[in-house]
Tab-separated table of C-alpha atoms in Angstrom:
chain	number	residue	atom	x	y	z
A	1	MET	CA	-10.191	-18.188	17.207
A	2	PRO	CA	-9.169	-16.321	14.013
A	3	THR	CA	-9.323	-18.270	10.775
A	4	GLU	CA	-7.645	-17.794	7.425
A	5	PRO	CA	-9.784	-15.654	5.113
A	6	GLY	CA	-11.429	-17.457	2.233
A	7	GLY	CA	-11.026	-16.533	-1.384
A	8	ASP	CA	-8.025	-15.336	-3.320
A	9	ILE	CA	-5.147	-14.842	-0.875
A	10	ASP	CA	-3.006	-13.031	-3.472
A	11	ALA	CA	-5.822	-10.536	-4.076
A	12	LEU	CA	-6.086	-9.977	-0.327
A	13	LYS	CA	-2.328	-9.334	-0.082
A	14	ASP	CA	-2.558	-6.862	-2.980
A	15	ALA	CA	-5.442	-5.084	-1.255
A	16	TYR	CA	-3.473	-4.746	1.997
A	17	ALA	CA	-0.425	-3.478	0.079
A	18	THR	CA	-2.590	-0.950	-1.767
A	19	VAL	CA	-4.018	0.383	1.501
A	20	ALA	CA	-0.531	0.645	3.032
A	21	HIS	CA	0.762	2.449	-0.077
A	22	SER	CA	-2.165	4.886	-0.100
A	23	PHE	CA	-1.612	5.716	3.556
A	24	SER	CA	2.140	6.179	3.043
A	25	LEU	CA	1.617	8.405	0.020
A	26	ALA	CA	-0.936	10.523	1.888
A	27	MET	CA	1.500	10.937	4.795
A	28	ALA	CA	4.352	11.892	2.467
A	29	ARG	CA	2.164	14.509	0.796
A	30	GLU	CA	0.909	15.854	4.132
A	31	LEU	CA	4.486	16.158	5.385
A	32	ARG	CA	5.478	17.774	2.077
A	33	CYS	CA	8.230	15.231	1.445
A	34	GLU	CA	10.294	15.950	-1.631
A	35	LYS	CA	8.987	13.914	-4.582
A	36	ASN	CA	6.415	12.303	-2.266
A	37	GLY	CA	9.153	10.447	-0.449
A	38	GLY	CA	10.066	8.563	-3.608
A	39	LEU	CA	6.704	6.783	-3.703
A	40	ALA	CA	5.085	6.090	-7.053
A	41	ALA	CA	1.619	7.486	-7.703
A	42	LYS	CA	0.254	3.929	-7.896
A	43	PRO	CA	1.467	0.931	-5.889
A	44	VAL	CA	3.800	-1.572	-7.520
A	45	LEU	CA	2.438	-4.965	-6.541
A	46	ASP	CA	5.048	-7.151	-8.227
A	47	PRO	CA	7.301	-8.933	-5.728
A	48	ALA	CA	10.917	-7.836	-5.850
């Protein structure tokens, strides 16, 4: 049965968000989206 990961949960969330952002940015660049699809060069990890 899966268990909750130990350690800093906020750091884990930031890591997942960073991976998702990197993938999205790479896809936007590969597809030659104008202005990289509006994505920033670095992820913004502050909640809206």
